[in-house]
C-alpha cells in the first residue's frame, strides 16, 4: 500500500469526488467551483493519496496566530477506520504546534465527537457553547 501525505491541495476533480462521498452538500447549497474555491483559501491543507488516488483530506482556516479552525476532515468511506482520519488530524495539529498556535477549534460532523475526543479534543463547556447562524 503506497500512502502519501501531501501538505498541498488536491486537484479540483479529486477533491469534488472525495467531497461527494461525505453527503455534506446533499442540498446542493454550493457549486463544485465554490467548494473548491473554499479550500483554496485555506491556511494549511493535507491531502492523502493511496496509489495516486485521493482518499482523505483536511484543512485549517487560521489567522496564523490564535484563531484556528480545523475543517473538512474527510476520508473516503472505503478507507474509514484505517487510521487515515486520525493521521490527517494529527498532521493538522502538528502544523499548529510548529507555528506555536495554542487554541484549535472545530465543528464535528454528527456522530464523530468520539473520534475527535480520541485525538485530544474536548467538548466546549456548557457555559460557553459554540454558536452559529445560517444565512
Short mmCIF file of C-alpha atoms in Angstrom, two decimals:
data_model
loop_
_atom_site.label_atom_id
_atom_site.label_comp_id
_atom_site.label_asym_id
_atom_site.label_seq_id
_atom_site.Cartn_x
_atom_site.Cartn_y
_atom_site.Cartn_z
CA UNK A 1 0.00 0.00 0.00
CA UNK A 2 1.62 3.24 -1.21
CA UNK A 3 0.24 6.03 1.04
CA UNK A 4 1.44 9.60 0.63
CA UNK A 5 0.55 12.62 2.80
CA UNK A 6 0.98 15.91 0.95
CA UNK A 7 0.85 19.37 2.50
CA UNK A 8 -0.98 20.67 -0.54
CA UNK A 9 -4.37 20.97 -2.13
CA UNK A 10 -5.65 18.20 -4.38
CA UNK A 11 -6.81 18.79 -7.93
CA UNK A 12 -10.35 20.11 -8.17
CA UNK A 13 -11.78 16.88 -9.65
CA UNK A 14 -10.13 14.79 -6.93
CA UNK A 15 -11.48 16.99 -4.15
CA UNK A 16 -15.01 17.12 -5.55
CA UNK A 17 -15.04 13.33 -5.94
CA UNK A 18 -13.99 12.83 -2.33
CA UNK A 19 -16.32 15.56 -1.04
CA UNK A 20 -19.30 13.89 -2.73
CA UNK A 21 -18.71 10.76 -0.64
CA UNK A 22 -19.49 12.78 2.52
CA UNK A 23 -23.01 13.87 1.61
CA UNK A 24 -22.26 17.29 3.13
CA UNK A 25 -23.60 19.14 0.10
CA UNK A 26 -26.69 16.97 -0.34
CA UNK A 27 -28.94 20.03 -0.52
CA UNK A 28 -26.78 21.49 -3.28
CA UNK A 29 -26.10 24.72 -1.42
CA UNK A 30 -22.70 25.12 -3.06
CA UNK A 31 -21.41 24.52 -6.55
CA UNK A 32 -18.29 22.45 -7.18
CA UNK A 33 -16.47 25.66 -8.05
CA UNK A 34 -17.47 27.25 -4.73
CA UNK A 35 -16.38 24.20 -2.74
CA UNK A 36 -13.00 24.16 -4.44
CA UNK A 37 -12.56 27.92 -4.05
CA UNK A 38 -13.25 27.49 -0.33
CA UNK A 39 -10.36 25.08 0.12
CA UNK A 40 -8.01 27.26 -1.92
CA UNK A 41 -8.49 29.91 0.77
CA UNK A 42 -7.16 27.57 3.45
CA UNK A 43 -4.23 28.45 5.67
CA UNK A 44 -2.98 24.86 5.53
CA UNK A 45 -4.22 21.62 3.99
CA UNK A 46 -3.23 17.99 3.85
CA UNK A 47 -4.20 15.56 1.11
CA UNK A 48 -3.76 11.81 1.47
CA UNK A 49 -3.19 9.61 -1.56
CA UNK A 50 -3.26 5.85 -1.84
CA UNK A 51 -1.72 4.66 -5.09
CA UNK A 52 -2.23 8.19 -6.51
CA UNK A 53 -5.95 8.29 -5.53
CA UNK A 54 -7.15 10.97 -3.09
CA UNK A 55 -8.61 9.10 -0.12
CA UNK A 56 -8.54 11.70 2.67
CA UNK A 57 -8.29 15.43 3.19
CA UNK A 58 -8.35 18.05 5.93
CA UNK A 59 -7.66 21.74 6.20
CA UNK A 60 -7.20 24.66 8.55
CA UNK A 61 -8.60 28.16 8.40
CA UNK A 62 -6.50 30.48 10.56
CA UNK A 63 -5.09 33.94 11.08
CA UNK A 64 -1.83 32.17 11.92
CA UNK A 65 -1.77 33.47 15.49
CA UNK A 66 -4.66 32.35 17.66
CA UNK A 67 -7.89 31.84 15.72
CA UNK A 68 -7.69 28.41 14.16
CA UNK A 69 -10.43 26.16 12.86
CA UNK A 70 -10.00 22.64 11.51
CA UNK A 71 -12.48 21.98 8.70
CA UNK A 72 -13.44 19.45 6.09
CA UNK A 73 -11.73 16.41 7.57
CA UNK A 74 -12.93 13.64 5.29
CA UNK A 75 -11.95 10.08 4.50
CA UNK A 76 -13.41 8.10 1.62
CA UNK A 77 -15.85 5.54 3.08
CA UNK A 78 -13.80 2.63 1.72
CA UNK A 79 -10.81 3.78 3.80
CA UNK A 80 -12.50 4.81 7.04
CA UNK A 81 -11.50 3.04 10.25
CA UNK A 82 -7.93 2.53 8.96
CA UNK A 83 -6.37 5.44 10.85
CA UNK A 84 -6.25 7.90 7.96
CA UNK A 85 -8.58 10.43 9.60
CA UNK A 86 -6.55 10.33 12.79
CA UNK A 87 -3.35 10.89 10.85
CA UNK A 88 -4.90 13.82 8.97
CA UNK A 89 -5.93 15.49 12.25
CA UNK A 90 -2.52 14.78 13.81
CA UNK A 91 -0.85 16.35 10.76
CA UNK A 92 -3.04 19.46 11.08
CA UNK A 93 -2.34 19.73 14.81
CA UNK A 94 1.40 19.35 14.23
CA UNK A 95 1.31 22.30 11.84
CA UNK A 96 -0.34 24.32 14.62
CA UNK A 97 2.35 23.26 17.11
CA UNK A 98 5.12 24.24 14.70
CA UNK A 99 3.50 27.66 14.25
CA UNK A 100 3.01 28.00 18.05
CA UNK A 101 -0.78 28.12 17.79
CA UNK A 102 -2.25 27.17 21.16
CA UNK A 103 -6.03 27.05 20.62
CA UNK A 104 -7.57 24.93 17.87
CA UNK A 105 -11.30 24.62 17.31
CA UNK A 106 -13.51 22.51 15.09
CA UNK A 107 -17.09 21.61 14.36
CA UNK A 108 -17.70 17.90 14.40
CA UNK A 109 -19.99 16.12 11.97
CA UNK A 110 -22.86 14.37 13.71
CA UNK A 111 -21.70 11.21 15.43
CA UNK A 112 -17.98 11.99 15.12
CA UNK A 113 -17.42 13.58 18.54
CA UNK A 114 -15.83 10.43 19.96
CA UNK A 115 -13.34 10.33 17.08
CA UNK A 116 -12.15 13.85 17.93
CA UNK A 117 -12.05 13.08 21.65
CA UNK A 118 -9.62 10.23 20.89
CA UNK A 119 -7.17 12.74 19.39
CA UNK A 120 -7.46 15.11 22.36
CA UNK A 121 -10.37 17.45 21.62
CA UNK A 122 -12.86 18.28 24.36
CA UNK A 123 -16.43 19.47 24.05
CA UNK A 124 -16.94 23.11 24.89
CA UNK A 125 -18.20 23.89 28.36
CA UNK A 126 -21.98 24.17 28.58
CA UNK A 127 -21.47 27.68 29.96
CA UNK A 128 -19.51 28.72 26.84
CA UNK A 129 -21.23 26.93 23.97
CA UNK A 130 -20.26 27.38 20.38
CA UNK A 131 -22.87 29.17 18.33
CA UNK A 132 -23.65 29.66 14.66
CA UNK A 133 -26.12 31.28 12.33
CA UNK A 134 -27.15 30.02 8.93
CA UNK A 135 -27.87 32.83 6.46
#
